Amino acid sequence: CSRQYVFQKCILSVCGSPSPGVYRPSYDVMLRFYGLYKQAVCGPCRRSRPGFWDPVGRYKWDAWSRLGEMSSEAAMTAYARLKNNYG
């Protein structure tokens, strides 16, 4: 299977609403998924950090920004690995 196909399947799995009894990742793990997703789809973070009054936006920005210049392909692979590690 292609990396893009595996990535898309993982996105559907992670973003699907969990059924009762299904593992729900911690907020930290969900932020890692978010950062890797943004890196894979949009590339490196070039936006300015959200302000103090947007703490959720800041957490998301931090998760994406810390990936630096990671390639889209590497982010897709890391996303799939993270998904396999957590469910």
Coordinates of C-alpha atoms in Angstrom, one line a residue:
C1 CA 0.0 0.0 0.0
S2 CA 1.1 3.5 -0.6
R3 CA 2.1 5.8 2.3
Q4 CA -0.7 8.2 1.3
Y5 CA -3.3 5.4 1.5
V6 CA -2.1 4.2 4.9
F7 CA -2.0 7.8 6.2
Q8 CA -5.6 8.3 5.0
K9 CA -6.8 5.1 6.7
C10 CA -5.1 6.1 9.9
I11 CA -6.8 9.6 9.8
L12 CA -10.2 8.0 9.5
S13 CA -9.4 5.7 12.4
V14 CA -8.1 8.4 14.7
C15 CA -10.8 11.0 13.8
G16 CA -13.7 8.5 14.0
S17 CA -15.8 8.9 17.1
P18 CA -14.9 6.3 19.6
S19 CA -17.4 3.7 20.6
P20 CA -17.9 2.9 24.3
G21 CA -15.0 0.9 25.6
V22 CA -12.6 1.9 22.8
Y23 CA -9.3 3.4 23.8
R24 CA -9.3 7.2 23.8
P25 CA -5.9 8.8 23.5
S26 CA -4.7 11.4 26.0
Y27 CA -4.7 15.0 25.1
D28 CA -0.9 14.9 24.7
V29 CA -1.2 12.0 22.2
M30 CA -4.0 13.8 20.4
L31 CA -1.8 16.9 20.1
R32 CA 1.0 14.7 18.6
F33 CA -1.5 13.4 16.0
Y34 CA -2.6 17.0 15.3
G35 CA 1.0 18.2 14.8
L36 CA 1.9 15.3 12.5
Y37 CA -1.3 15.7 10.5
K38 CA -0.6 19.4 9.9
Q39 CA 3.0 18.7 9.0
A40 CA 2.0 16.0 6.5
V41 CA -0.8 18.1 4.9
C42 CA 0.5 21.7 5.2
G43 CA 4.2 21.3 5.7
P44 CA 6.3 23.1 8.3
C45 CA 4.5 25.6 10.5
R46 CA 5.0 29.2 9.2
R47 CA 2.2 30.9 11.2
S48 CA 2.7 33.0 14.2
R49 CA 1.9 31.6 17.6
P50 CA -1.7 32.3 18.8
G51 CA -2.1 34.8 21.7
F52 CA -2.4 34.2 25.4
W53 CA -6.2 34.1 25.2
D54 CA -6.2 31.1 22.9
P55 CA -4.6 28.4 24.9
V56 CA -6.0 25.5 22.7
G57 CA -4.6 27.3 19.6
R58 CA -1.2 27.6 21.4
Y59 CA -1.1 23.9 22.3
K60 CA -1.9 23.0 18.7
W61 CA 0.7 25.5 17.3
D62 CA 3.3 24.1 19.7
A63 CA 2.6 20.5 18.6
W64 CA 3.0 21.4 14.9
S65 CA 5.8 23.9 15.3
R66 CA 8.1 21.6 17.2
L67 CA 8.3 19.3 14.2
G68 CA 10.5 21.9 12.5
E69 CA 11.4 21.0 8.9
M70 CA 10.2 17.4 9.0
S71 CA 9.1 16.2 5.5
S72 CA 5.5 15.5 4.7
E73 CA 6.5 11.8 4.0
A74 CA 8.2 11.5 7.3
A75 CA 5.2 13.0 9.1
M76 CA 2.8 10.6 7.4
T77 CA 5.0 7.7 8.5
A78 CA 5.3 9.0 12.0
Y79 CA 1.5 9.5 12.2
A80 CA 0.9 5.8 11.1
R81 CA 3.5 4.6 13.7
L82 CA 1.9 6.6 16.4
K83 CA -1.6 5.3 15.5
N84 CA -0.2 1.7 15.6
N85 CA 1.3 2.3 19.0
Y86 CA -1.9 3.7 20.5
G87 CA -4.7 1.8 18.9

